[in-house]
mmCIF file of C-alpha atoms and ligand atoms in Angstrom:
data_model
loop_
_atom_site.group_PDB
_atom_site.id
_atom_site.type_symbol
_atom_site.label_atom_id
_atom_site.label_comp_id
_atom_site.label_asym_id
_atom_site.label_seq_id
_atom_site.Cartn_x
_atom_site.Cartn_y
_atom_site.Cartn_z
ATOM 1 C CA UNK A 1 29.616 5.818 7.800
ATOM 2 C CA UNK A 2 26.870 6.120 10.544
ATOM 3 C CA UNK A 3 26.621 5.123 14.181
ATOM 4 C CA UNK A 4 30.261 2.920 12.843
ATOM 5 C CA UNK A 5 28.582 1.100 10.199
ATOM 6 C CA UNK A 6 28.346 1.840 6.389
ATOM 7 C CA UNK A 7 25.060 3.091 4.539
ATOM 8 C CA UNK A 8 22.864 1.455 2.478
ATOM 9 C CA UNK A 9 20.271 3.008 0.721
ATOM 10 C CA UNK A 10 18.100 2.039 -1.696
ATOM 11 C CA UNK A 11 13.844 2.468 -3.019
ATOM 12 C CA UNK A 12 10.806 1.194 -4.811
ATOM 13 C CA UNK A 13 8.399 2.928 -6.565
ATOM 14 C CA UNK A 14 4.578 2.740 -5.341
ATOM 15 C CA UNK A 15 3.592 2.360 -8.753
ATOM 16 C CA UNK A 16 1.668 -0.606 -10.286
ATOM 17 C CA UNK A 17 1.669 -3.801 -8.736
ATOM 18 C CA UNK A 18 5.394 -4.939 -7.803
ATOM 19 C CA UNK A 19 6.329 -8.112 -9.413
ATOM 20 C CA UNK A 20 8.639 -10.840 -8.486
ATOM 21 C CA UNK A 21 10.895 -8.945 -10.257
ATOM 22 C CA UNK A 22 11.118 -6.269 -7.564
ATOM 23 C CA UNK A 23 11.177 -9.015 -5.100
ATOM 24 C CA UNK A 24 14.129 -11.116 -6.203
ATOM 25 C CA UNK A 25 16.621 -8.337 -7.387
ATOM 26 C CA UNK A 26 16.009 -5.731 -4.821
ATOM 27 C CA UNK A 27 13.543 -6.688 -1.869
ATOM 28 C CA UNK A 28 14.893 -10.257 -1.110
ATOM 29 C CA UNK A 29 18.674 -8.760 -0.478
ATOM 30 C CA UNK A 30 17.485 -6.026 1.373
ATOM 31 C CA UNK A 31 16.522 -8.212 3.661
ATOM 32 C CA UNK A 32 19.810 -9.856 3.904
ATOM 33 C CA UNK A 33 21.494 -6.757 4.265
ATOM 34 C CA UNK A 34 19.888 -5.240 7.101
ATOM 35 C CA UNK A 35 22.237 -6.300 9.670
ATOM 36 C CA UNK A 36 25.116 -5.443 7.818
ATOM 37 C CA UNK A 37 24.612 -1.665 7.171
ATOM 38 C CA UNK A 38 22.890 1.318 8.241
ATOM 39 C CA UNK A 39 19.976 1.225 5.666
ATOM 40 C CA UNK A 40 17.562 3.660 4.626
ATOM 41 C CA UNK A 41 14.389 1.918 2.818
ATOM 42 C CA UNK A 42 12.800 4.300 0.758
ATOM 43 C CA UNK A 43 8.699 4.607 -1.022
ATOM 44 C CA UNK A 44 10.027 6.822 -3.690
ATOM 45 C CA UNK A 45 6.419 8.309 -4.284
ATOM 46 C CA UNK A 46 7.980 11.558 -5.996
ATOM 47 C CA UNK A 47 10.078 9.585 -8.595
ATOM 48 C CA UNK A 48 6.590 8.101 -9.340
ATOM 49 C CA UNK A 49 4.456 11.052 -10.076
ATOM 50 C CA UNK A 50 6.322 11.563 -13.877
ATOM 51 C CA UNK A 51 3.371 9.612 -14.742
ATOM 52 C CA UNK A 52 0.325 10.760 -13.818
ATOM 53 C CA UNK A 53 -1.331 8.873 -10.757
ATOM 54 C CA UNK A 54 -5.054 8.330 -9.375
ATOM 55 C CA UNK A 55 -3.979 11.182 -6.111
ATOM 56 C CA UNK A 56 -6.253 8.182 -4.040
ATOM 57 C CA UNK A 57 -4.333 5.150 -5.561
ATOM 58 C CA UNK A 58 -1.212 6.362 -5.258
ATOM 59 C CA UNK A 59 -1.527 7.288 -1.463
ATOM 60 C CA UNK A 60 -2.575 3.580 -0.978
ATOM 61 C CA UNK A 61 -0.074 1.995 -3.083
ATOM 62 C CA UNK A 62 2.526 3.890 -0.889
ATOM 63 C CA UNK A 63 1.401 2.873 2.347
ATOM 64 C CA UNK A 64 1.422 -0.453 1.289
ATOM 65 C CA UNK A 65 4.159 -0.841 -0.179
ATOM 66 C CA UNK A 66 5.948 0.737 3.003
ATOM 67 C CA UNK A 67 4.281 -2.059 4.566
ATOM 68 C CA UNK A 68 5.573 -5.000 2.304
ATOM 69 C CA UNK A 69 8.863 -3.939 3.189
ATOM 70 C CA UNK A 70 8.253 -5.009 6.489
ATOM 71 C CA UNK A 71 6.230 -8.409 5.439
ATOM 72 C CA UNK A 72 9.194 -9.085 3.581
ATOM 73 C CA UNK A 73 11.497 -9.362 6.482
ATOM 74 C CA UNK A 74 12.920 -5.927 6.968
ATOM 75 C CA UNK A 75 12.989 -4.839 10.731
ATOM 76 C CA UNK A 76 11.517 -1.101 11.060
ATOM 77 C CA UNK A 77 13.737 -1.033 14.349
ATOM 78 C CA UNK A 78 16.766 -1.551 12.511
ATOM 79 C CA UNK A 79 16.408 0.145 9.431
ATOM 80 C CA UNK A 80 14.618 3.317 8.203
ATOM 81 C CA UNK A 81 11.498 2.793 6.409
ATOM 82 C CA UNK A 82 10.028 5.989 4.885
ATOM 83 C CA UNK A 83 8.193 8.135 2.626
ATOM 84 C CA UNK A 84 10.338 10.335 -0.118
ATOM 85 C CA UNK A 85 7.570 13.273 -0.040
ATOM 86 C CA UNK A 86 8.013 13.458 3.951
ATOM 87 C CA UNK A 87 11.312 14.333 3.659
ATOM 88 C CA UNK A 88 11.737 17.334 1.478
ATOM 89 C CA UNK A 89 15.573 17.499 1.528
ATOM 90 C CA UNK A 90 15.153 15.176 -1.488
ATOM 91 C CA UNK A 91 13.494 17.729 -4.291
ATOM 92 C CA UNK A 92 16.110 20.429 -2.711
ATOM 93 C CA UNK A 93 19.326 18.768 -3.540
ATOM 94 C CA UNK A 94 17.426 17.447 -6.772
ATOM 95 C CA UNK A 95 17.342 20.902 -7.499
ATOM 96 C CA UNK A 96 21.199 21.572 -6.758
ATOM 97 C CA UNK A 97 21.948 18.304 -8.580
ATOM 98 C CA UNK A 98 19.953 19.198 -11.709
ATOM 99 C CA UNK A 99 22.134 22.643 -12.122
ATOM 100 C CA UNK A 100 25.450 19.914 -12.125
ATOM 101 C CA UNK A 101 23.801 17.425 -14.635
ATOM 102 C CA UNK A 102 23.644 18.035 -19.051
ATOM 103 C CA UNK A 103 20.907 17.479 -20.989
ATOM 104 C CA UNK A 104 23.153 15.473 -22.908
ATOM 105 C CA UNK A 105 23.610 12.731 -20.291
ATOM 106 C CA UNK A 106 19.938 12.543 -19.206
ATOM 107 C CA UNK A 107 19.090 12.120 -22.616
ATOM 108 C CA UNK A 108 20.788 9.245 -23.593
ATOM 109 C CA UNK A 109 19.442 7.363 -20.798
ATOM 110 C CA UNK A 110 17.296 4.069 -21.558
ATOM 111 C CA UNK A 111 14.618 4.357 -19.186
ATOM 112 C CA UNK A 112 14.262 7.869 -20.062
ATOM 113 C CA UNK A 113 13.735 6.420 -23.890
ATOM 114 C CA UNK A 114 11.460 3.674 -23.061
ATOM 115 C CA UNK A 115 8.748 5.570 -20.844
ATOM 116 C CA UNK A 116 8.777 8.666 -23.297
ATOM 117 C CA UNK A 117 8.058 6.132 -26.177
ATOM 118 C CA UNK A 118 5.221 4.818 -23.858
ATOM 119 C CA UNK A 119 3.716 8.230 -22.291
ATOM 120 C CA UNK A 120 4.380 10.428 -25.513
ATOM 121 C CA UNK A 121 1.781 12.556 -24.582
ATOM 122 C CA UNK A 122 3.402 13.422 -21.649
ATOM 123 C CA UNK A 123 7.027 13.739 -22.065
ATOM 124 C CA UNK A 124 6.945 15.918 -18.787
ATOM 125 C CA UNK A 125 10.256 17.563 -17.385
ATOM 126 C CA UNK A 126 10.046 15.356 -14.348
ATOM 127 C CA UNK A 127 10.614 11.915 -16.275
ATOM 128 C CA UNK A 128 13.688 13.635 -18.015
ATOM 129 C CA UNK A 129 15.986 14.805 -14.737
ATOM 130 C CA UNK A 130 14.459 11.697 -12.769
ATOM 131 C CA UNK A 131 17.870 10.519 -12.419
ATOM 132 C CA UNK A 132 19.412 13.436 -10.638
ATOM 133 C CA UNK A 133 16.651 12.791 -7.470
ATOM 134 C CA UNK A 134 17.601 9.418 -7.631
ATOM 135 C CA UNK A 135 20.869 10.795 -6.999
ATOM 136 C CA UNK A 136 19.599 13.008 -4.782
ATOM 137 C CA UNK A 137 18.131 10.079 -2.857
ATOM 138 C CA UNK A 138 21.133 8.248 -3.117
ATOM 139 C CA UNK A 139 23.851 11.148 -2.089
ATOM 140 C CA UNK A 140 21.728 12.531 0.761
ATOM 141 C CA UNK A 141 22.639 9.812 3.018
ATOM 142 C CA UNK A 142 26.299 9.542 2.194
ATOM 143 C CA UNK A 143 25.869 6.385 1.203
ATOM 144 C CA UNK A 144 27.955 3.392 0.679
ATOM 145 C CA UNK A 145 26.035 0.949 -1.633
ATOM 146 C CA UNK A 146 22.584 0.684 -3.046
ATOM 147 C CA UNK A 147 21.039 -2.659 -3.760
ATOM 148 C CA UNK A 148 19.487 -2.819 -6.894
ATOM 149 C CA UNK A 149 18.623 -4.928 -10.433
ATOM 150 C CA UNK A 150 20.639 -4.524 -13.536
ATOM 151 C CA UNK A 151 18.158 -2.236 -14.566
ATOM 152 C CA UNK A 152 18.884 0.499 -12.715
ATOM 153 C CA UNK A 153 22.954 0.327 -13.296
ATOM 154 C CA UNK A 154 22.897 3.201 -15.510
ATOM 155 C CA UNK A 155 21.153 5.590 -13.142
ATOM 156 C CA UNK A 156 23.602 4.633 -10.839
ATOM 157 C CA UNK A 157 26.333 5.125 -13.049
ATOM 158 C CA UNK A 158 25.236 8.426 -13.664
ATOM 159 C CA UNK A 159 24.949 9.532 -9.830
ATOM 160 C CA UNK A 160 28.306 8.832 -9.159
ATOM 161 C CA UNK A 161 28.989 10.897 -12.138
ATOM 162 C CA UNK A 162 27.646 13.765 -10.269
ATOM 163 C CA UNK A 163 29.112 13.238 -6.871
ATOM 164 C CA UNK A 164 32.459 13.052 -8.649
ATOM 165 C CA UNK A 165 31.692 16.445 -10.675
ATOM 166 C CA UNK A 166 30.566 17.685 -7.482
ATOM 167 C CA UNK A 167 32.895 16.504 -5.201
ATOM 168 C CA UNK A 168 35.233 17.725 -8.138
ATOM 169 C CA UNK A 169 34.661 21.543 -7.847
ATOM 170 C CA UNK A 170 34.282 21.368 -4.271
ATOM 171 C CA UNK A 171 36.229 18.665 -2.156
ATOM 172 C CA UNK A 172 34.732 15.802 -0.585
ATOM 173 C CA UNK A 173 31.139 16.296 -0.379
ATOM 174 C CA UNK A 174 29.597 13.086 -1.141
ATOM 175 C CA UNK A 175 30.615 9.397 -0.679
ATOM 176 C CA UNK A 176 30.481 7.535 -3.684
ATOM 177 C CA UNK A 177 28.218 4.780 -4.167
ATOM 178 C CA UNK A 178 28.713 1.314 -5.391
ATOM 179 C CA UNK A 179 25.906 -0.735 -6.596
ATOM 180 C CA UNK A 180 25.268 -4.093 -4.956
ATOM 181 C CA UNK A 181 23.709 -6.466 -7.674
ATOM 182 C CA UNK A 182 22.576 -9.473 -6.466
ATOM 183 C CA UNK A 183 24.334 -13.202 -7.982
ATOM 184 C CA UNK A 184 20.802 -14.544 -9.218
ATOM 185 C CA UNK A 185 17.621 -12.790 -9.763
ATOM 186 C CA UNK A 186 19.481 -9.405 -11.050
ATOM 187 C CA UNK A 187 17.042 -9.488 -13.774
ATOM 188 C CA UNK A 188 14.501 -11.191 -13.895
ATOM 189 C CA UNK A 189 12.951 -11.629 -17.443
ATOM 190 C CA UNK A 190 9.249 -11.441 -18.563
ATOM 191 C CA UNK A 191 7.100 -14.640 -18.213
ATOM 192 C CA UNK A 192 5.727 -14.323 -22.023
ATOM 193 C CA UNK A 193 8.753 -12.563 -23.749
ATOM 194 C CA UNK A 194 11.799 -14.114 -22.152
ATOM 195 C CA UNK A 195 14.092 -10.915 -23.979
ATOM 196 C CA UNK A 196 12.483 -8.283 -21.788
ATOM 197 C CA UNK A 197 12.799 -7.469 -18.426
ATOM 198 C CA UNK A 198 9.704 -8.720 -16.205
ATOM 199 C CA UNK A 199 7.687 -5.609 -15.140
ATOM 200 C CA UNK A 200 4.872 -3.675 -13.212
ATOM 201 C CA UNK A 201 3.620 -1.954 -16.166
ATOM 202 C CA UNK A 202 3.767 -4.865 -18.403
ATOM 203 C CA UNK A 203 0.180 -4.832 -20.376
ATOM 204 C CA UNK A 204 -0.082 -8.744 -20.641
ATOM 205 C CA UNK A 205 -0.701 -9.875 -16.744
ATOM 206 C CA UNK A 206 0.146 -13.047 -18.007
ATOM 207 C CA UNK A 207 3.946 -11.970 -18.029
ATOM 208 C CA UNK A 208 4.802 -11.184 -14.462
ATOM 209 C CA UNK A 209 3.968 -13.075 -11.202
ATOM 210 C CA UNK A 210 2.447 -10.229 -9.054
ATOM 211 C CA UNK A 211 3.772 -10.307 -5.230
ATOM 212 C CA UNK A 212 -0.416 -10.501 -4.223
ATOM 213 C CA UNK A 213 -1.040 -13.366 -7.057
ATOM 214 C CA UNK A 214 -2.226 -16.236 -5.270
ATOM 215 C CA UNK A 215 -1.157 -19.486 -5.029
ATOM 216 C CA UNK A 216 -3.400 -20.851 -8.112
ATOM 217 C CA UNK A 217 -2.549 -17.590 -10.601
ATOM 218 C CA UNK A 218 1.583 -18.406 -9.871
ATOM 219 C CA UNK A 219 1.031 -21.753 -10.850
ATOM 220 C CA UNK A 220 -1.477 -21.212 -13.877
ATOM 221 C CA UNK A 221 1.351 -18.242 -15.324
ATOM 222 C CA UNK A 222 3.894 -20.481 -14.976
ATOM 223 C CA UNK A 223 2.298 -22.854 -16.759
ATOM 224 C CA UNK A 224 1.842 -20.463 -19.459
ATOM 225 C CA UNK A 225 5.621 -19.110 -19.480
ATOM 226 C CA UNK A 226 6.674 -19.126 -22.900
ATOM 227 C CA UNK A 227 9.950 -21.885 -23.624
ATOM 228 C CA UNK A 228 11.382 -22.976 -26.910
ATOM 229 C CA UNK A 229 10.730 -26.041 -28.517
ATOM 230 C CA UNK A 230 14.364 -27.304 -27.721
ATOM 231 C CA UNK A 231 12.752 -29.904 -24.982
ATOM 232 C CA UNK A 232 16.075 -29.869 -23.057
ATOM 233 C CA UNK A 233 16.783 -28.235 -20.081
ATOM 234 C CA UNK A 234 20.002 -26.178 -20.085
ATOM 235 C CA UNK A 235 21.065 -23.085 -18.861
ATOM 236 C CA UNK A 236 22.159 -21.038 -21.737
ATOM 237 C CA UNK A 237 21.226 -17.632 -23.528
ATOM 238 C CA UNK A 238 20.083 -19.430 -26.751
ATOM 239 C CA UNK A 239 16.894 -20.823 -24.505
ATOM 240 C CA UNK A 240 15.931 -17.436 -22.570
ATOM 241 C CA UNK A 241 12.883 -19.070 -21.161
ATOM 242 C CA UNK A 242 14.531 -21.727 -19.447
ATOM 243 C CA UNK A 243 17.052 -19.998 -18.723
ATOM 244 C CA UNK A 244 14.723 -17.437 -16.763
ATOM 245 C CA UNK A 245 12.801 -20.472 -15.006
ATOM 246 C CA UNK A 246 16.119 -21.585 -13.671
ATOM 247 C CA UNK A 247 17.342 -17.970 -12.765
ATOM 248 C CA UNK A 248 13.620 -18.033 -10.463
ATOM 249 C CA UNK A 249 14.060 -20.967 -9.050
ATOM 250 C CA UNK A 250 17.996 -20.858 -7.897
ATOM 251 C CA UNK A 251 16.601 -17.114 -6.913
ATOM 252 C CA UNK A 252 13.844 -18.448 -4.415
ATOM 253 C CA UNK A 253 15.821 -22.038 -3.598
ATOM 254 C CA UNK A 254 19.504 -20.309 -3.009
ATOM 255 C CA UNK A 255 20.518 -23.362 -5.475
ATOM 256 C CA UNK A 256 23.009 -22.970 -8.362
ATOM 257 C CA UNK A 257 22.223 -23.177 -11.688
ATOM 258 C CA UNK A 258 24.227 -26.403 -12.259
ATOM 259 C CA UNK A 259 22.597 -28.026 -9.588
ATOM 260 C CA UNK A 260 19.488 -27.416 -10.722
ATOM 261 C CA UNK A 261 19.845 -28.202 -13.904
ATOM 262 C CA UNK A 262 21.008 -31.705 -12.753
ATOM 263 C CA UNK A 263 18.250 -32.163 -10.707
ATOM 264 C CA UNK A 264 16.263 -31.812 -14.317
ATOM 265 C CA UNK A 265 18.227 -33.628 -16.328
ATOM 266 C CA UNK A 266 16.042 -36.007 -18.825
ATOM 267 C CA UNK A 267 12.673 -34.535 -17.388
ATOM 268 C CA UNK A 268 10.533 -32.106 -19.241
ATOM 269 C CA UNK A 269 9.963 -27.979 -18.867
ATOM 270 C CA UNK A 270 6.144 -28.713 -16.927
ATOM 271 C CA UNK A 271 8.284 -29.979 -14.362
ATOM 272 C CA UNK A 272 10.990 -27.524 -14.319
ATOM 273 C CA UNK A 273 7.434 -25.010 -14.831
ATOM 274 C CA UNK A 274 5.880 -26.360 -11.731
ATOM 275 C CA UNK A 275 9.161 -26.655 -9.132
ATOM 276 C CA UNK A 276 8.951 -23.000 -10.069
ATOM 277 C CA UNK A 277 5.657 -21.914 -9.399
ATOM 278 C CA UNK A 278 5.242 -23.881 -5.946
ATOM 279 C CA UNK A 279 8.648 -22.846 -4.888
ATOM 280 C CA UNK A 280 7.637 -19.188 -5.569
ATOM 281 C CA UNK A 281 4.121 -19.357 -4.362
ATOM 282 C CA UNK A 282 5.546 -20.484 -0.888
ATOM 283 C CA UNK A 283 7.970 -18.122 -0.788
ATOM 284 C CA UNK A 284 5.151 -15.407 -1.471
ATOM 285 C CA UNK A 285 1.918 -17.004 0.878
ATOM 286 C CA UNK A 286 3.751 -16.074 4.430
ATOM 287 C CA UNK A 287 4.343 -11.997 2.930
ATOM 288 C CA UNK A 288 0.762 -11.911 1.487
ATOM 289 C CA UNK A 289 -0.462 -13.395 5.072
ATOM 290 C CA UNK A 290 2.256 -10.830 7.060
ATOM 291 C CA UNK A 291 0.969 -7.559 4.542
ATOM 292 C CA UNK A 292 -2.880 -8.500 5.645
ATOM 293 C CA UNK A 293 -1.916 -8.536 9.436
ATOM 294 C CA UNK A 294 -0.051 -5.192 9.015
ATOM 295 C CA UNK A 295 -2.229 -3.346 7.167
ATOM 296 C CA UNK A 296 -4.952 -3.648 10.321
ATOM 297 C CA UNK A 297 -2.183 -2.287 12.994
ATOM 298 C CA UNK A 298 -2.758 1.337 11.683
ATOM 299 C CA UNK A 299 -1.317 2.640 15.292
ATOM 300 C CA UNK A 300 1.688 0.377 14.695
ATOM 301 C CA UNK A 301 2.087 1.490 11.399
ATOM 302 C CA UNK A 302 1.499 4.717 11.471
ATOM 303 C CA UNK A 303 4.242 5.549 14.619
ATOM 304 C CA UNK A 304 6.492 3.930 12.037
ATOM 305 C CA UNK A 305 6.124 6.317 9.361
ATOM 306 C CA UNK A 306 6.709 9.354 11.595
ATOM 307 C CA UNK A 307 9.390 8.372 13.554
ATOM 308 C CA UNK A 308 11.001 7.494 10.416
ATOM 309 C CA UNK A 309 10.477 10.493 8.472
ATOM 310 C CA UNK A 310 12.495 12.506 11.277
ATOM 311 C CA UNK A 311 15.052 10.253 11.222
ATOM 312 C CA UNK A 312 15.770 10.702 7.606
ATOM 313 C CA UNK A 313 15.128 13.652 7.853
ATOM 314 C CA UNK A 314 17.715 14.493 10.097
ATOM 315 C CA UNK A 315 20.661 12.899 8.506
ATOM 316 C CA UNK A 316 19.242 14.161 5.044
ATOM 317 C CA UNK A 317 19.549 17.791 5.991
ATOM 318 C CA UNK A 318 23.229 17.610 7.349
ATOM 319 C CA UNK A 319 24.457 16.512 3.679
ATOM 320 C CA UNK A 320 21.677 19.254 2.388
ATOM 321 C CA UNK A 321 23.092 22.505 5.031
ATOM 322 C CA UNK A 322 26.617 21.038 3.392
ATOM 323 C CA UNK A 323 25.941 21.512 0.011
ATOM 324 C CA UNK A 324 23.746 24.691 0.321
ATOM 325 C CA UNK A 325 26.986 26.533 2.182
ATOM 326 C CA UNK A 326 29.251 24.918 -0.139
ATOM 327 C CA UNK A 327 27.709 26.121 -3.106
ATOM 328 C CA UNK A 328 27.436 30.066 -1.643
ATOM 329 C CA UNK A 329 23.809 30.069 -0.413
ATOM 330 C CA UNK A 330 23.904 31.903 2.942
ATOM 331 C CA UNK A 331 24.115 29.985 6.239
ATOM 332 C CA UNK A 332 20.483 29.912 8.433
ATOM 333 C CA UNK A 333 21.437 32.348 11.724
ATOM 334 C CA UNK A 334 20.920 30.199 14.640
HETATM 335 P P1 TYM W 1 11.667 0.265 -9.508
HETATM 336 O O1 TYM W 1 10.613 0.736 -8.578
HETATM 337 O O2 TYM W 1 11.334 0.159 -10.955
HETATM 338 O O3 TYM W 1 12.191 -1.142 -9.054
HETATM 339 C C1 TYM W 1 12.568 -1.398 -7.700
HETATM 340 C C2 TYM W 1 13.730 -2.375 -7.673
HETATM 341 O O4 TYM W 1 13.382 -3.590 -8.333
HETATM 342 C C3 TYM W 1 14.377 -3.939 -9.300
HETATM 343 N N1 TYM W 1 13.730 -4.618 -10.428
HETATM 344 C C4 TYM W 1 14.122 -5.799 -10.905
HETATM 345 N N2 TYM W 1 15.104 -6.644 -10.544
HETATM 346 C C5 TYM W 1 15.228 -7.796 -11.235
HETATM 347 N N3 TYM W 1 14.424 -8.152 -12.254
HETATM 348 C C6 TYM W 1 13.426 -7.340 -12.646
HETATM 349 N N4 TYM W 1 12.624 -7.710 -13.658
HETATM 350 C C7 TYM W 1 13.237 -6.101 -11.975
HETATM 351 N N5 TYM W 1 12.345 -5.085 -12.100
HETATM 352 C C8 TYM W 1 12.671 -4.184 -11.149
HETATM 353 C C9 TYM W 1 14.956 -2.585 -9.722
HETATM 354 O O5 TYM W 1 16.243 -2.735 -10.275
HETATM 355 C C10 TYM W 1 14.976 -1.830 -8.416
HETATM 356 O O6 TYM W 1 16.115 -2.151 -7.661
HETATM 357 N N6 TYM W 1 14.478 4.341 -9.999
HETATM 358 C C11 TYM W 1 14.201 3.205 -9.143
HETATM 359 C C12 TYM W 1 13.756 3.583 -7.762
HETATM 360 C C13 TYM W 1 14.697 4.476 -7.038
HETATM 361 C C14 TYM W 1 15.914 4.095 -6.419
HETATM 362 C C15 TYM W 1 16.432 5.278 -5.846
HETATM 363 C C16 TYM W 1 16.593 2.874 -6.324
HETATM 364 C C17 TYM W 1 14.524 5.816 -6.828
HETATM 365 N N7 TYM W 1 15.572 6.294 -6.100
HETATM 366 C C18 TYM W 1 17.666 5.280 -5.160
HETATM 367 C C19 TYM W 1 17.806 2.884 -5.623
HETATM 368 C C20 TYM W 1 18.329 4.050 -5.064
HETATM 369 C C21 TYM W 1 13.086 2.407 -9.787
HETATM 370 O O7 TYM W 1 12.301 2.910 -10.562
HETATM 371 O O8 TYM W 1 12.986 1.116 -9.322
#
């Protein structure tokens, strides 16, 4: 709890270009949730420098992505928008963390798999104990739950694993986390190879909707989206392209499933294709317009990111001076 309310925390990597992915199974509910909770919004630049990053490119990706969280509806007054690098109680308790974490466990992790199959060349030590400063992130803040797709259910299964070790050996350190997983748009599926997750560092552009696509690219990929040759609408794992369409459009429309696939009944999947791709292109116009105004108020901006950092900062290091005396380093003198 903080200031009375619980703690939300949650983050987004300033890595490739965030889909709609990103958007409907984190971004959208953060939104939502703002009110709610006490909620730290985080640009996780360190978790994004396992794979090696243009120094320039990443600074701007972080900046604006900091800045799409506010397009997207999250007020910087209410909640805590910052950058993971400016507050460095983060890498310190990843440190801590790593010495309660085996091998074992980060190894059988998925993502862990996947991006070593893709980056072979640079199996670094970084990508490998990623999930202990996602923990890190997570446990600094004593927080309550963490927004996120399905995708990232296993790290978080795995950071409450090391709270409880922790909290274990040395009474109640950390709050335990719950995820909060979204009722549509959890996981949102490629545009071009419905069985795989949609995602920034697909290769085909074709596959994901990009949060800066404009109106006529939405429309054109959706027209592309890969179906099945069923030519019924229904809302069923044995037709994971439909399936998906639906899942984006109850996402975007707050409509169920059933409803929607009502409203389709007898009519064919360019329809269903194009409901989709205006409904999402609207959704996406006012952010794009909102992220251009931003980026000019530098000032505005700017004041943001500092205040913020302290702020974090602040409530960071009291869970940090915790663990550090817990665990026998010596207290600072005052
Ligand atoms: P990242 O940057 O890959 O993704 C950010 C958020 O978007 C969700 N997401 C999706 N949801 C639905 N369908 C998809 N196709 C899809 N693709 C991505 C992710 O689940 C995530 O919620 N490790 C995290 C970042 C992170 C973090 C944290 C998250 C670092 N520390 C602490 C929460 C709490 C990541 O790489 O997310």
């Amino acid at each position: 709890m903080l200031d009375g309310k619980k703690v939300l925390f949650s983050g987004m990597q300033s890595t490739g270009n965030l889909t709609l992915g990103n958007y409907l199974g984190a971004l959208k509910n953060w939104v939502s949730l703002t009110d709610e909770y006490e909620c730290f919004y985080c640009v996780v630049d360190e978790h994004s420098i396992t794979v090696r990053q243009d120094p320039a490119v990443l600074r701007k990706r972080a900046r604006a992505l900091l800045i799409l969280y506010i397009a997207a509806g999250i007020d910087p007054e209410k909640a805590c928008l910052y950058y993971q690098s400016h507050v460095p109680a983060h890498a310190e308790l990843a440190w801590i963390l790593d010495c309660y974490t085996y091998m074992g466990e980060m190894s059988r992790m998925t993502q862990f798999k996947d991006k070593s199959a893709k980056h072979a060349d640079n199996i670094n030590v970084g990508l490998f104990a990623y999930p202990v400063l996602m923990a890190s992130d997570i446990l600094l803040y004593q927080t309550d739950i963490v927004p996120v797709g399905i995708d990232q259910l296993q790290h978080l299964e795995i950071c409450r694993d090391i709270a409880l070790r922790f909290n274990n050996i040395y009474g109640n350190v950390f709050t335990i986390p719950e995820a909060y997983v979204g009722k549509v748009g959890a996981k949102i599926m490629s545009l071009q190879d419905p069985s795989k997750k949609m995602s920034k560092s697909d290769e085909n552009p074709n596959a994901s909707i990009y949060l800066m696509d404009d109106k006529d690219t939405i429309i054109r990929k959706f027209k592309r989206a890969v179906t099945d040759s069923e030519a019924h609408i229904a809302y069923s794992d044995s037709q994971p392209g439909v399936k998906n369409l639906i899942d984006i459009y109850s996402a975007c429309t707050g409509r169920t499933s059933d409803d929607i696939v009502k409203e389709f009944d007898g009519r064919g999947y360019g329809e269903l294709k194009e409901a989709a791709g205006e409904c999402v292109a609207g959704l996406l116009s006012p952010i794009q317009v909102r992220c251009a105004e931003l980026t000019k108020e530098k000032d505005y901006i700017d004041g943001i990111i500092k205040r913020n950092a302290e702020k974090a900062s602040y409530t960071a290091e009291k869970t940090l001076r915790k663990v550090q005396h817990k665990i026998g380093f010596p207290d600072r003198i005052r």
